[in-house]
Tab-separated table of C-alpha atoms in Angstrom:
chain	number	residue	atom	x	y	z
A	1243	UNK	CA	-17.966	8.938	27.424
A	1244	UNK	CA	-17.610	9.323	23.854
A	1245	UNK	CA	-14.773	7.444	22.194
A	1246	UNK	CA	-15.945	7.134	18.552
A	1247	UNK	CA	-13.515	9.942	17.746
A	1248	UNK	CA	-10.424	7.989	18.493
A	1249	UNK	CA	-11.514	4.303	18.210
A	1250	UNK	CA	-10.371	2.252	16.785
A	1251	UNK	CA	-6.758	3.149	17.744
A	1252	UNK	CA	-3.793	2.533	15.351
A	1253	UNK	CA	-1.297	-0.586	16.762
A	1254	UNK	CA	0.547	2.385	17.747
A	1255	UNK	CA	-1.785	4.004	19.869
A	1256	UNK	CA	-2.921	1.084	21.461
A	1257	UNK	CA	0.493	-0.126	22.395
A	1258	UNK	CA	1.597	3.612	23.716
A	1259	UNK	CA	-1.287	4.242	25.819
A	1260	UNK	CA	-0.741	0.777	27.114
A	1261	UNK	CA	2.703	1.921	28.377
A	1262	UNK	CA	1.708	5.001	29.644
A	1263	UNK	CA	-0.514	2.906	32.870
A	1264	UNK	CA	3.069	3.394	34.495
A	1265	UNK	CA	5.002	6.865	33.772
A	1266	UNK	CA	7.723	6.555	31.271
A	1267	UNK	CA	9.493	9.431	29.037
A	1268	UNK	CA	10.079	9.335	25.516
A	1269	UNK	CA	12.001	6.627	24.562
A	1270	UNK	CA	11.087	4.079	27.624
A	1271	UNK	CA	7.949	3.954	25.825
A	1272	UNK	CA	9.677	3.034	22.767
A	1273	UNK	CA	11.687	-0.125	24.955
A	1274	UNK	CA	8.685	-1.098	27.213
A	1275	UNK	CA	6.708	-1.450	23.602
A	1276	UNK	CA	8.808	-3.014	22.131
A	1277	UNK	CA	9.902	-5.422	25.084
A	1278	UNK	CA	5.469	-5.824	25.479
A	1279	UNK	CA	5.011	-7.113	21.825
A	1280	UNK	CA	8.163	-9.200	22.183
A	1281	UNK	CA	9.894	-6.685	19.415
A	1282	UNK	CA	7.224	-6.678	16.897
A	1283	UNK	CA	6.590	-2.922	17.594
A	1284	UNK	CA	9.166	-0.750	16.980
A	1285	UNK	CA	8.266	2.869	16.971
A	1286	UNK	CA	10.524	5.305	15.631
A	1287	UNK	CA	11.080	8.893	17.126
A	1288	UNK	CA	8.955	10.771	14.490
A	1289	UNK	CA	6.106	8.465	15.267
A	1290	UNK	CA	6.507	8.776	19.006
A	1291	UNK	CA	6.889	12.222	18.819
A	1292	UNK	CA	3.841	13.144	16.823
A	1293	UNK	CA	1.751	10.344	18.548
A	1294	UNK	CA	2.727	11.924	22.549
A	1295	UNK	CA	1.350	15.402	20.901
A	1296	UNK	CA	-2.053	14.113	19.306
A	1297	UNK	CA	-2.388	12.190	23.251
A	1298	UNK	CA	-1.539	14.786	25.019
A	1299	UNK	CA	-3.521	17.387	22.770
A	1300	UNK	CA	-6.489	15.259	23.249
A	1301	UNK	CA	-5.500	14.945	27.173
A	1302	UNK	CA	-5.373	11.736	27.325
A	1303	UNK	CA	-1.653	11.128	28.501
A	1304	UNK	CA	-0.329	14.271	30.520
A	1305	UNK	CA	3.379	15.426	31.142
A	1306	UNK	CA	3.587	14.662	35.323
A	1307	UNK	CA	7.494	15.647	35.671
A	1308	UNK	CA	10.867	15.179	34.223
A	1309	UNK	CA	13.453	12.277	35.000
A	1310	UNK	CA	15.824	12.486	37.140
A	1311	UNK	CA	18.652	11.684	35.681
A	1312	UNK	CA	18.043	14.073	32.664
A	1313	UNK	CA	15.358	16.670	32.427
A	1314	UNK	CA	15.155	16.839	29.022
A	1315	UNK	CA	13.167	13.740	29.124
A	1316	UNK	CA	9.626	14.432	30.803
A	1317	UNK	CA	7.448	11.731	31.739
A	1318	UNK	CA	4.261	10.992	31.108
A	1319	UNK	CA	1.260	8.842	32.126
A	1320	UNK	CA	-2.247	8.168	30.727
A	1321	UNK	CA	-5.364	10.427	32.073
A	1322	UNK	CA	-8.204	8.566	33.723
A	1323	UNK	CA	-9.943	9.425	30.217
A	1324	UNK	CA	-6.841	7.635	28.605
A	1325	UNK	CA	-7.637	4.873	30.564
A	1326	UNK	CA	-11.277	4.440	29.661
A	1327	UNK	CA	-9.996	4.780	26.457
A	1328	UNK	CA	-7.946	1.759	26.520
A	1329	UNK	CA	-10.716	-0.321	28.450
A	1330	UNK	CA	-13.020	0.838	25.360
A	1331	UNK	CA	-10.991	-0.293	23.527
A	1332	UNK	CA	-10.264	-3.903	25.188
A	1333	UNK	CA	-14.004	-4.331	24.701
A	1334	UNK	CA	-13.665	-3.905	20.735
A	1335	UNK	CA	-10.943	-6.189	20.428
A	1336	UNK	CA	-12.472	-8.907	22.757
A	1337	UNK	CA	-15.672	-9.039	20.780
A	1338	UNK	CA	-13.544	-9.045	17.287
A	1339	UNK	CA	-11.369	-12.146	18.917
A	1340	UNK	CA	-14.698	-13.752	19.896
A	1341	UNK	CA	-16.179	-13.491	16.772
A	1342	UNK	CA	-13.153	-14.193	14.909
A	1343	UNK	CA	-12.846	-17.892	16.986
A	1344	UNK	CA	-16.381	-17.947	17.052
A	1345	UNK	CA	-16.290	-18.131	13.078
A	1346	UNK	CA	-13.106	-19.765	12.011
A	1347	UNK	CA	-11.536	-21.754	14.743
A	1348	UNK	CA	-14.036	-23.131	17.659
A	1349	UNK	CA	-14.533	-26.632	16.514
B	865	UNK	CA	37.586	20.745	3.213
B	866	UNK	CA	34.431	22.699	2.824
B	867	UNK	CA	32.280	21.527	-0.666
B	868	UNK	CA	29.284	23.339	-1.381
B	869	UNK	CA	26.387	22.538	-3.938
B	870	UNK	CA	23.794	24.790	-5.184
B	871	UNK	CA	20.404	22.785	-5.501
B	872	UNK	CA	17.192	22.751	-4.664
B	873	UNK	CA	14.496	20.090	-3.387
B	874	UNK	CA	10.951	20.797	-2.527
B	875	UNK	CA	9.264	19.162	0.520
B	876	UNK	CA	7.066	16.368	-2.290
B	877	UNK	CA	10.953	15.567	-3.178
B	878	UNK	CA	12.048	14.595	-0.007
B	879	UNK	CA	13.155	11.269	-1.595
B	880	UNK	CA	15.442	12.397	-4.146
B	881	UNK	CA	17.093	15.168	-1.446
B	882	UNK	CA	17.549	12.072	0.673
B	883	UNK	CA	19.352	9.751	-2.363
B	884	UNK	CA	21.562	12.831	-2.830
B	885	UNK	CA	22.644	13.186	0.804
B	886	UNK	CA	23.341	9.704	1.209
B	887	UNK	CA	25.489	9.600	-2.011
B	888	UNK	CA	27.289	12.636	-0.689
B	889	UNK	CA	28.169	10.828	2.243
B	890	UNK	CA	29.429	7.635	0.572
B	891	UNK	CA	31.371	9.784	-1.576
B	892	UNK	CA	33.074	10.936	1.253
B	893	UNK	CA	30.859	14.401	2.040
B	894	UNK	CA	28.684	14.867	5.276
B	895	UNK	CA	26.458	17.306	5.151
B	896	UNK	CA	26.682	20.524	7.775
B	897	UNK	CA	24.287	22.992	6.985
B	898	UNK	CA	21.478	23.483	4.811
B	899	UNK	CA	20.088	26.974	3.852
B	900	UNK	CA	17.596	27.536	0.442
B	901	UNK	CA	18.745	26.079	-2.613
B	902	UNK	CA	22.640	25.748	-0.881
B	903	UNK	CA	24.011	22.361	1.018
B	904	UNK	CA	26.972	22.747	2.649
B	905	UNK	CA	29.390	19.294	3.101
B	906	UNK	CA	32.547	19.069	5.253
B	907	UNK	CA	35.198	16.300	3.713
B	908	UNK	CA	35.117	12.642	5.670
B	909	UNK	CA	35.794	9.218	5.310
B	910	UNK	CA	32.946	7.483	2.934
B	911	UNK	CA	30.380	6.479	4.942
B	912	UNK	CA	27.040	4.716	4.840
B	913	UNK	CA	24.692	7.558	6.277
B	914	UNK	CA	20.954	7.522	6.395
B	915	UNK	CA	19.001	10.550	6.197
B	916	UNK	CA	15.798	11.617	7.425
B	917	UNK	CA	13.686	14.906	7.640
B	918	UNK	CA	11.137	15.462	9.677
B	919	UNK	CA	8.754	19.300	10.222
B	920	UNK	CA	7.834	20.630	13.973
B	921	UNK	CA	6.740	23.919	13.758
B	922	UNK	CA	4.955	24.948	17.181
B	923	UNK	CA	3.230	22.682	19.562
B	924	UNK	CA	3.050	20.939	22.983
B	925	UNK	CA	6.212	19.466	22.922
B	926	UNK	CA	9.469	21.697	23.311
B	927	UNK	CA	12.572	21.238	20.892
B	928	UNK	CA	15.019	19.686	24.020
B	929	UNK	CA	12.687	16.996	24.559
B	930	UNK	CA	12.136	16.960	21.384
B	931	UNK	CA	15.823	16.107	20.477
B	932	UNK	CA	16.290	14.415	22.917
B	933	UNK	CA	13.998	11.757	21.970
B	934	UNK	CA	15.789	11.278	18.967
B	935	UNK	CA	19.140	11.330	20.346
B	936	UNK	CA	17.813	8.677	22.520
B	937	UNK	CA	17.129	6.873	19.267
B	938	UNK	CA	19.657	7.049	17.511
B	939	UNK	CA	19.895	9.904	15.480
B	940	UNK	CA	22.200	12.634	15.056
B	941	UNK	CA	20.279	16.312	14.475
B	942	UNK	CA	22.656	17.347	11.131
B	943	UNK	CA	20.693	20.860	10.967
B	944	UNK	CA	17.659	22.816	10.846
B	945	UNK	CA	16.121	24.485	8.731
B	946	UNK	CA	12.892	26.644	8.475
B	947	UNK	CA	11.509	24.057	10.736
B	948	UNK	CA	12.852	21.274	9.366
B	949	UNK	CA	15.014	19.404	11.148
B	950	UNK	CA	17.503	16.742	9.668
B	951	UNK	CA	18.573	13.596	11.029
B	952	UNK	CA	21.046	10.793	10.442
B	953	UNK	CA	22.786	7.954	11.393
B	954	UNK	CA	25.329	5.260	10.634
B	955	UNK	CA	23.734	2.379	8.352
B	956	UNK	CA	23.535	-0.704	10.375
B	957	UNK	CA	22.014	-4.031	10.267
B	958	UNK	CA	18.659	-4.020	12.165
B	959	UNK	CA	18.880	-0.651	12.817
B	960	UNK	CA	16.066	1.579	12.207
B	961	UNK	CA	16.092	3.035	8.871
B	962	UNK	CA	13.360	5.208	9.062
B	963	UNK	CA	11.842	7.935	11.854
B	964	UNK	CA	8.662	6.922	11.069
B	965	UNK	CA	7.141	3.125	11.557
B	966	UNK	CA	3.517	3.818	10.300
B	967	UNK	CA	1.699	5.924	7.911
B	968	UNK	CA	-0.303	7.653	10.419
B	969	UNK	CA	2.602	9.479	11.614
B	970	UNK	CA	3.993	10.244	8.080
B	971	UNK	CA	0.771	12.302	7.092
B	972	UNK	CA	0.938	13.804	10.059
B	973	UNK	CA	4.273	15.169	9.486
B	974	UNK	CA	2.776	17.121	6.040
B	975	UNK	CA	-0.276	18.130	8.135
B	976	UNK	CA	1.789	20.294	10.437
B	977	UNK	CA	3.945	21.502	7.383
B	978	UNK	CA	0.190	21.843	5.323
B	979	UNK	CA	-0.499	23.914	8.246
B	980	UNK	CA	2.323	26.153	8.938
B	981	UNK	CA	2.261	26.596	5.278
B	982	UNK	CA	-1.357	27.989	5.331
B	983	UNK	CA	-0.738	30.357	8.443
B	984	UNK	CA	2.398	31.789	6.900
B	985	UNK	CA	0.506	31.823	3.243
B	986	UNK	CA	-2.336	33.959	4.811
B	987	UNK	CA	-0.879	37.675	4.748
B	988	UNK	CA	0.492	36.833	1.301
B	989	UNK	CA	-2.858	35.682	-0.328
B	990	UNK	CA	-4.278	38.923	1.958
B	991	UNK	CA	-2.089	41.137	0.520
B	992	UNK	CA	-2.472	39.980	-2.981
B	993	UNK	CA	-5.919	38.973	-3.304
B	994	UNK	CA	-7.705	41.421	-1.187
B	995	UNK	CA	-5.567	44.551	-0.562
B	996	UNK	CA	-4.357	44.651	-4.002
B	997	UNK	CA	-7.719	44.606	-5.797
B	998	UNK	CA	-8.372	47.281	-2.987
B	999	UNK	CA	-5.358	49.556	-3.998
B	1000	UNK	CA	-6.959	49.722	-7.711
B	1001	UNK	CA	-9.228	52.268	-6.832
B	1002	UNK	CA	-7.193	54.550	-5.589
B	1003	UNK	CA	-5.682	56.738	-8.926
B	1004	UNK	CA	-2.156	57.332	-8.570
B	1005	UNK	CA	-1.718	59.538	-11.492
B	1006	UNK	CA	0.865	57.938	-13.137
B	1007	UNK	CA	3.774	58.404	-10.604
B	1008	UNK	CA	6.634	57.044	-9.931
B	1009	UNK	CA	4.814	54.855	-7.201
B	1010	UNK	CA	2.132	53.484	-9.608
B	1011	UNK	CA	5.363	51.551	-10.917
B	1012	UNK	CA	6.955	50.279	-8.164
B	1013	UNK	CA	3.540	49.203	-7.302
B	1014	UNK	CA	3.046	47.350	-10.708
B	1015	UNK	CA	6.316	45.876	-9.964
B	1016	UNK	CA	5.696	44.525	-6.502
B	1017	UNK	CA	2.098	43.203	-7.696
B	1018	UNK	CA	3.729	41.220	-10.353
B	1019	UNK	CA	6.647	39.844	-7.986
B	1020	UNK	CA	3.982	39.241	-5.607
B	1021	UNK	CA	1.658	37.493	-7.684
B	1022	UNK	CA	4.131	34.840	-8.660
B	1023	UNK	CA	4.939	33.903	-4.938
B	1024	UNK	CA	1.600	33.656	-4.560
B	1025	UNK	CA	1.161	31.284	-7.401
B	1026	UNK	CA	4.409	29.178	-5.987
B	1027	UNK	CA	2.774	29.127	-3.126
B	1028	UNK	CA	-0.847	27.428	-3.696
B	1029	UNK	CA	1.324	25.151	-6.189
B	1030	UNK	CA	3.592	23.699	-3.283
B	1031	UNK	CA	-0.210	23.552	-1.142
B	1032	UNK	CA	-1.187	21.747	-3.868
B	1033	UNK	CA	1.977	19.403	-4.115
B	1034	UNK	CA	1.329	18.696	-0.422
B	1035	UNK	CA	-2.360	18.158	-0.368
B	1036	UNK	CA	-1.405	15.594	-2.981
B	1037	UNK	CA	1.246	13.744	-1.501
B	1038	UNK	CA	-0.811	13.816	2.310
B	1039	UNK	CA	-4.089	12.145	0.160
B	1040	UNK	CA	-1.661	9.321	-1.474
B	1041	UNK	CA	-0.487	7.965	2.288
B	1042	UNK	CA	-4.168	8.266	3.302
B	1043	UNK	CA	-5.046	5.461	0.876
B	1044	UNK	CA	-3.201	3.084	2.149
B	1045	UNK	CA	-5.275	0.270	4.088
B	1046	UNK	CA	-2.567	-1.016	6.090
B	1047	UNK	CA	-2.362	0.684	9.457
């Protein structure tokens, strides 16, 4: 699979994708980022929004219902490509944390 | 109390149409309705409003989830307008402040008004660039028409000319958020 066209993603990316492994709508995936980076990330709604239509554009999250409770707010989950997407990615950031301690901390 | 102010702010001025909102508001005015060149305010208590515009012209998500989202978020849809849509909200302390966190998402924002811009621009650059030019040939013997059509050629040059100058503005402003390294 070729991921050269989306890697590296932004913090952003990363961090929605991330969410996505479970289905949320909207603005869960604004909470269950923030709540994951311990409220570092905050995404606002123009961010999200343009962000779910690039991802779901380049089918890697798809829309799999609405919520219950209002269905104004469809959920959505990452697509098995999504998902090798994020494990790409994993990869890239292990071997820049390796090389980073490798180089500066270590001793 | 209805107050209405004649002005106009193009989309590379987004700033300044956001300073004047916000010192409508403390001065007692939220806005209701925007339409070219004309804001509309209804009389209120002063208040410490933040404004924020954002484009969606047509794509994969629809405009209820759409809203929705940033109802969820807190902010209150004010109006729309030729596909923009304006927000706001009550200042707060550690409230967001702004509808978009990174830079990414900002230039994305002109892209889809760079490209709406360019689809509606199309027939107008069509009609004045190629069918015009086209239209010379033909000899219309000094008729009433042949004015009209000098007329409309002029009137239609100019929008033309507005036009590439606000794809211009925008190209500029979407090239000065791509510089930035931080991400």
């Amino acid at each position: 699979m070729e991921f050269k066209k989306f890697s590296p993603l932004t913090e952003a990316t990363y961090y929605i994708l991330l969410s996505l492994l479970n289905p949320l709508h909207g603005y869960g995936i604004i909470k269950k980022v923030e709540e994951m980076s311990k409220g570092r990330v905050k995404l606002a709604a123009g961010t999200l929004y343009g962000a779910i239509s690039t991802l779901l554009k380049n089918k890697l999250i798809a829309s799999i219902g609405e919520d219950k409770d209002n269905k104004r707010r469809k959920l959505y989950e990452v697509t098995s490509l999504g998902r090798s997407l994020i494990e790409h990615e994993l990869e890239r950031l292990k071997e820049m944390i390796d090389n980073g301690i490798k180089e500066i901390g270590g001793e | 109390m209805k107050k209405v102010v004649r002005k106009i702010f193009f989309a590379w001025n987004e700033d300044k149409e956001k300073l004047f909102l916000e010192d409508m508001a403390m001065k007692g005015y939220r806005l209701e309705k925007v339409q070219l060149g004309k804001y509309t305010f209804e009389e209120d208590i002063p208040r410490k409003l933040i404004y924020q515009f954002d484009f969606k012209s047509f794509d994969n998500m629809g405009e209820e989830e759409y809203l929705q989202l940033y109802r969820d978020s807190g902010w209150d849809l004010v109006c729309k307008f030729s596909g923009w849509y304006y927000f706001s909200r009550e200042w707060e302390e550690d409230t967001d402040i702004t509808i978009f966190s990174n830079n990414e998402s900002k230039r994305a924002k002109y892209k889809r008004l760079l490209v709406f811009l360019a689809i509606t621009g199309f027939p107008l650059y069509y009609q004045t660039l190629i069918f015009f030019p086209l239209l010379e040939k033909i000899d219309f013997g000094g008729s009433e028409y042949s004015k009209f059509y000098i007329f409309s050629r002029v009137i239609l040059l100019i929008v033309t000319g507005l036009h590439m100058f606000a794809m211009f503005k925008m190209i500029k402003v979407y090239f000065r958020l791509r510089r930035s390294i931080k991400e």
